[in-house]
CSV table of C-alpha atoms in Angstrom, one decimal:
chain,number,residue,atom,x,y,z
A,1,MET,CA,7.7,-16.7,-45.7
A,2,PRO,CA,7.2,-13.1,-44.5
A,3,VAL,CA,3.5,-14.0,-43.8
A,4,ALA,CA,4.7,-16.9,-41.6
A,5,ILE,CA,7.0,-14.6,-39.6
A,6,LEU,CA,4.2,-12.1,-39.2
A,7,LEU,CA,1.8,-14.8,-38.1
A,8,SER,CA,4.2,-16.1,-35.5
A,9,LEU,CA,4.8,-12.7,-34.1
A,10,VAL,CA,1.0,-12.0,-34.0
A,11,CYS,CA,0.3,-15.3,-32.3
A,12,GLY,CA,3.0,-14.7,-29.7
A,13,GLY,CA,1.8,-11.2,-29.0
A,14,ILE,CA,-1.9,-12.3,-28.7
A,15,ALA,CA,-0.9,-15.0,-26.3
A,16,ALA,CA,1.2,-12.7,-24.1
A,17,PHE,CA,-1.5,-10.0,-24.2
A,18,GLY,CA,-4.2,-12.5,-23.3
A,19,VAL,CA,-2.4,-13.7,-20.2
A,20,GLY,CA,-1.7,-10.1,-19.2
A,21,ALA,CA,-5.4,-9.2,-19.6
A,22,LEU,CA,-6.6,-12.1,-17.5
A,23,SER,CA,-4.3,-11.2,-14.6
A,24,GLN,CA,-4.6,-7.4,-14.9
A,25,ASN,CA,-7.4,-7.1,-12.5
A,26,LYS,CA,-5.8,-9.3,-9.9
A,27,ARG,CA,-2.5,-7.3,-10.2
A,28,LYS,CA,-4.4,-4.0,-10.0
A,29,ARG,CA,-6.1,-5.1,-6.7
A,30,LEU,CA,-2.9,-6.3,-5.2
A,31,PHE,CA,-1.1,-3.1,-6.3
A,32,LEU,CA,-3.9,-0.9,-4.7
A,33,GLN,CA,-3.7,-2.9,-1.5
A,34,ARG,CA,0.1,-2.5,-1.3
A,35,GLU,CA,-0.2,1.2,-2.2
A,36,GLU,CA,-2.7,1.7,0.7
A,37,GLU,CA,-0.5,-0.1,3.2
A,38,THR,CA,2.5,1.9,2.0
A,39,GLN,CA,0.7,5.1,2.3
A,40,LYS,CA,-0.7,4.2,5.7
A,41,SER,CA,2.8,3.4,7.0
A,42,LYS,CA,4.1,6.7,5.6
A,43,LEU,CA,1.3,8.6,7.3
A,44,LEU,CA,1.9,7.0,10.8
A,45,THR,CA,5.6,7.8,10.5
A,46,HIS,CA,4.8,11.3,9.4
A,47,LEU,CA,2.4,11.8,12.4
A,48,SER,CA,5.0,10.4,14.8
A,49,LEU,CA,7.6,12.9,13.5
A,50,LEU,CA,5.4,15.9,13.9
A,51,SER,CA,5.9,18.1,17.0
A,52,ASP,CA,3.2,18.0,19.6
A,53,ALA,CA,1.9,21.4,18.7
A,54,LYS,CA,1.7,20.5,14.9
A,55,LYS,CA,0.2,17.2,15.7
A,56,THR,CA,-2.6,18.8,17.8
A,57,ALA,CA,-3.3,21.4,15.2
A,58,PHE,CA,-3.4,18.8,12.4
A,59,PHE,CA,-6.0,16.6,14.2
A,60,LEU,CA,-8.0,19.7,15.3
A,61,SER,CA,-8.5,20.6,11.7
A,62,VAL,CA,-9.5,17.0,10.8
A,63,PHE,CA,-12.0,16.6,13.6
A,64,SER,CA,-13.4,20.1,13.1
A,65,GLN,CA,-14.7,19.1,9.6
A,66,GLN,CA,-17.2,16.8,11.3
A,67,ASN,CA,-17.9,18.5,14.7
A,68,ALA,CA,-16.9,21.7,16.4
A,69,THR,CA,-13.7,20.6,18.1
A,70,GLN,CA,-11.4,22.5,20.4
A,71,ARG,CA,-8.0,22.0,21.9
A,72,PHE,CA,-8.2,20.7,25.5
A,73,GLY,CA,-4.4,20.6,26.1
A,74,PRO,CA,-1.2,19.3,24.6
A,75,LEU,CA,-2.2,16.3,22.5
A,76,LYS,CA,-5.8,16.5,23.7
A,77,LEU,CA,-8.9,17.5,21.8
A,78,THR,CA,-12.6,17.5,22.7
A,79,ASN,CA,-16.0,18.0,21.1
A,80,ALA,CA,-19.6,17.3,22.1
A,81,GLU,CA,-19.1,13.6,21.7
A,82,ALA,CA,-15.7,12.6,22.9
A,83,PHE,CA,-12.2,13.3,24.2
A,84,TYR,CA,-9.3,12.4,21.9
A,85,PHE,CA,-5.9,11.6,23.2
A,86,LEU,CA,-3.1,11.7,20.7
A,87,LYS,CA,-0.4,9.2,21.5
A,88,LEU,CA,1.1,8.9,18.0
A,89,ARG,CA,4.7,8.0,18.5
A,90,PHE,CA,7.2,5.2,17.7
A,91,ALA,CA,7.1,3.6,21.2
A,92,PRO,CA,4.0,1.6,22.2
A,93,VAL,CA,1.4,3.1,24.5
A,94,THR,CA,1.8,1.6,28.0
A,95,ALA,CA,-0.5,1.0,30.9
A,96,ASP,CA,1.0,4.0,32.7
A,97,ASP,CA,-0.1,6.2,29.7
A,98,ILE,CA,-3.7,4.8,30.1
A,99,ALA,CA,-3.6,5.4,33.8
A,100,GLY,CA,-3.0,9.1,33.0
A,101,ILE,CA,-5.9,9.2,30.6
A,102,SER,CA,-8.2,7.6,33.2
A,103,ARG,CA,-7.7,10.5,35.6
A,104,LEU,CA,-9.8,12.8,33.4
A,105,LYS,CA,-13.3,12.6,34.8
A,106,THR,CA,-15.9,12.9,32.1
A,107,SER,CA,-19.1,11.3,30.8
A,108,LYS,CA,-17.8,11.6,27.2
A,109,GLN,CA,-16.3,8.7,25.3
A,110,LYS,CA,-12.5,8.6,25.6
A,111,ILE,CA,-10.7,7.7,22.4
A,112,LEU,CA,-7.0,7.0,22.2
A,113,LEU,CA,-5.2,7.5,18.8
A,114,CYS,CA,-1.9,5.6,18.7
A,115,ASN,CA,0.5,3.7,16.4
A,116,LEU,CA,1.2,0.8,18.8
A,117,ILE,CA,-0.2,-0.3,22.2
A,118,ASP,CA,1.1,-3.1,24.4
A,119,GLU,CA,-1.2,-5.9,25.7
A,120,ASP,CA,-1.4,-4.6,29.3
A,121,ALA,CA,-2.5,-1.2,28.1
A,122,LYS,CA,-5.0,-2.7,25.7
A,123,ARG,CA,-6.6,-4.8,28.5
A,124,LEU,CA,-6.7,-1.7,30.7
A,125,CYS,CA,-8.5,0.3,28.0
A,126,GLU,CA,-11.1,-2.4,27.8
A,127,ARG,CA,-11.7,-2.2,31.5
A,128,LEU,CA,-11.9,1.6,31.5
A,129,ASN,CA,-14.1,1.8,28.3
A,130,ILE,CA,-11.4,3.7,26.4
A,131,ARG,CA,-11.7,3.2,22.7
A,132,ILE,CA,-8.6,2.6,20.7
A,133,TRP,CA,-7.9,3.8,17.2
A,134,THR,CA,-4.7,2.5,15.5
A,135,GLY,CA,-3.4,2.6,12.0
A,136,ASN,CA,-6.5,1.5,10.0
A,137,GLU,CA,-8.9,3.8,11.8
A,138,ILE,CA,-6.5,6.8,11.8
A,139,TYR,CA,-5.8,6.4,8.1
A,140,SER,CA,-9.5,6.1,7.2
A,141,LEU,CA,-10.3,9.1,9.3
A,142,ILE,CA,-7.7,11.3,7.6
A,143,LYS,CA,-8.3,10.0,4.1
A,144,SER,CA,-12.1,10.5,4.4
A,145,ALA,CA,-11.4,14.1,5.5
A,146,ASN,CA,-9.2,14.6,2.4
A,147,ALA,CA,-6.4,15.6,4.7
A,148,LEU,CA,-3.5,13.3,3.7
A,149,PRO,CA,-0.3,15.3,3.5
A,150,GLU,CA,1.1,16.0,0.0
A,151,ARG,CA,4.5,15.1,1.2
A,152,PHE,CA,5.3,12.8,4.2
A,153,LEU,CA,8.0,13.5,6.7
A,154,GLY,CA,10.6,10.8,6.7
A,155,GLU,CA,9.8,9.8,3.1
A,156,PRO,CA,12.9,8.8,1.1
A,157,THR,CA,13.9,10.7,-1.9
A,158,PRO,CA,11.8,9.5,-4.9
A,159,GLN,CA,13.6,7.2,-7.2
A,160,ASN,CA,14.4,8.2,-10.8
A,161,LYS,CA,11.3,7.6,-13.0
A,162,ARG,CA,13.4,5.9,-15.6
A,163,LYS,CA,14.7,3.4,-13.1
A,164,ILE,CA,11.1,2.7,-11.9
A,165,ARG,CA,9.9,2.0,-15.4
A,166,LEU,CA,12.9,-0.3,-16.0
A,167,ARG,CA,12.1,-2.2,-12.8
A,168,ALA,CA,8.5,-2.6,-13.9
A,169,CYS,CA,9.5,-3.9,-17.4
A,170,PHE,CA,12.0,-6.4,-16.0
A,171,SER,CA,10.1,-7.5,-12.9
A,172,LYS,CA,10.1,-11.3,-12.3
A,173,ARG,CA,6.3,-11.5,-12.6
A,174,ASN,CA,6.5,-10.4,-16.3
A,175,SER,CA,8.4,-13.7,-17.1
A,176,ARG,CA,5.0,-15.4,-17.1
A,177,ARG,CA,3.8,-13.5,-20.1
A,178,PHE,CA,6.9,-14.5,-22.2
A,179,LEU,CA,6.7,-18.1,-20.9
A,180,VAL,CA,3.1,-18.6,-22.0
A,181,GLY,CA,3.6,-16.8,-25.3
A,182,GLY,CA,6.7,-18.9,-26.1
A,183,CYS,CA,4.9,-22.2,-25.2
A,184,LEU,CA,2.0,-21.3,-27.5
A,185,LEU,CA,4.3,-20.5,-30.4
A,186,LEU,CA,6.1,-23.8,-29.9
A,187,LEU,CA,2.8,-25.7,-29.9
A,188,SER,CA,1.7,-23.8,-33.0
A,189,SER,CA,4.8,-25.0,-34.8
A,190,LEU,CA,3.2,-28.5,-34.8
A,191,ILE,CA,0.3,-27.5,-37.0
A,192,THR,CA,1.8,-24.8,-39.2
A,193,PRO,CA,3.4,-25.4,-42.7
A,194,PHE,CA,6.3,-23.1,-41.7
A,195,PRO,CA,7.3,-24.4,-38.2
A,196,TYR,CA,10.8,-23.0,-38.3
A,197,TYR,CA,9.7,-19.4,-37.5
A,198,TYR,CA,7.4,-20.5,-34.7
A,199,LEU,CA,10.2,-22.5,-33.2
A,200,VAL,CA,12.7,-19.6,-33.4
A,201,PHE,CA,10.4,-17.0,-32.0
A,202,GLY,CA,8.9,-19.3,-29.4
A,203,SER,CA,12.4,-20.2,-28.2
A,204,VAL,CA,13.3,-16.5,-28.0
A,205,LEU,CA,10.3,-15.9,-25.8
A,206,LEU,CA,11.1,-18.8,-23.6
A,207,LEU,CA,14.7,-17.7,-23.2
A,208,THR,CA,13.6,-14.2,-22.4
A,209,ALA,CA,11.2,-15.6,-19.7
A,210,ILE,CA,14.1,-17.6,-18.1
A,211,VAL,CA,16.5,-14.6,-18.2
A,212,ILE,CA,13.9,-12.3,-16.6
A,213,ARG,CA,12.9,-14.9,-14.0
A,214,ILE,CA,16.6,-15.4,-13.0
A,215,PHE,CA,17.9,-11.8,-13.3
A,216,GLY,CA,14.8,-9.7,-13.2
A,217,TYR,CA,13.8,-7.4,-10.3
A,218,ALA,CA,11.9,-8.9,-7.4
A,219,ASP,CA,8.3,-7.7,-7.1
């Protein structure tokens, strides 16, 4: 009898672990993608909240890692290759903003760094050969320079670690592990000389899967 109980537990555990192992890489990739998007959003908010002086100083240090860069004016930088215009704010860049950039006469490439830009401004940039860098380019630039802030402005207070672990354990996606483990135990009850234990533990796993699916935390 104890051997049958142990076998049922082992079978259920192996089944649940197998499903988890098969989907681990996929979950890891999705987690990293979501983590990157979250970090990028935090960075753009952080840059928008910085004062003009701090924003200029921050990008001066970033660009100076690649080329000798100097401050050309408020929210403007220049080096041997380009002029950089820092329009990192919550409001979209407009055609009027682009008109102001176009007044600078230079043979260097003009590059606009911004969070958002409206369609009229985008079309005007194309006509005037002004390159646009938005979220992905800005995030890649700062990350490659190893200049991501340790703490982002506007970031909410970190949640309690215990609460985070609890949410991870009882997230709705974990119901799949219990469901598959329970089904395999119930199927095993058809070929074992002691089906009672497999039926009991399989039913417990299925019930757990249902409870987590209904009441668990959304992913």
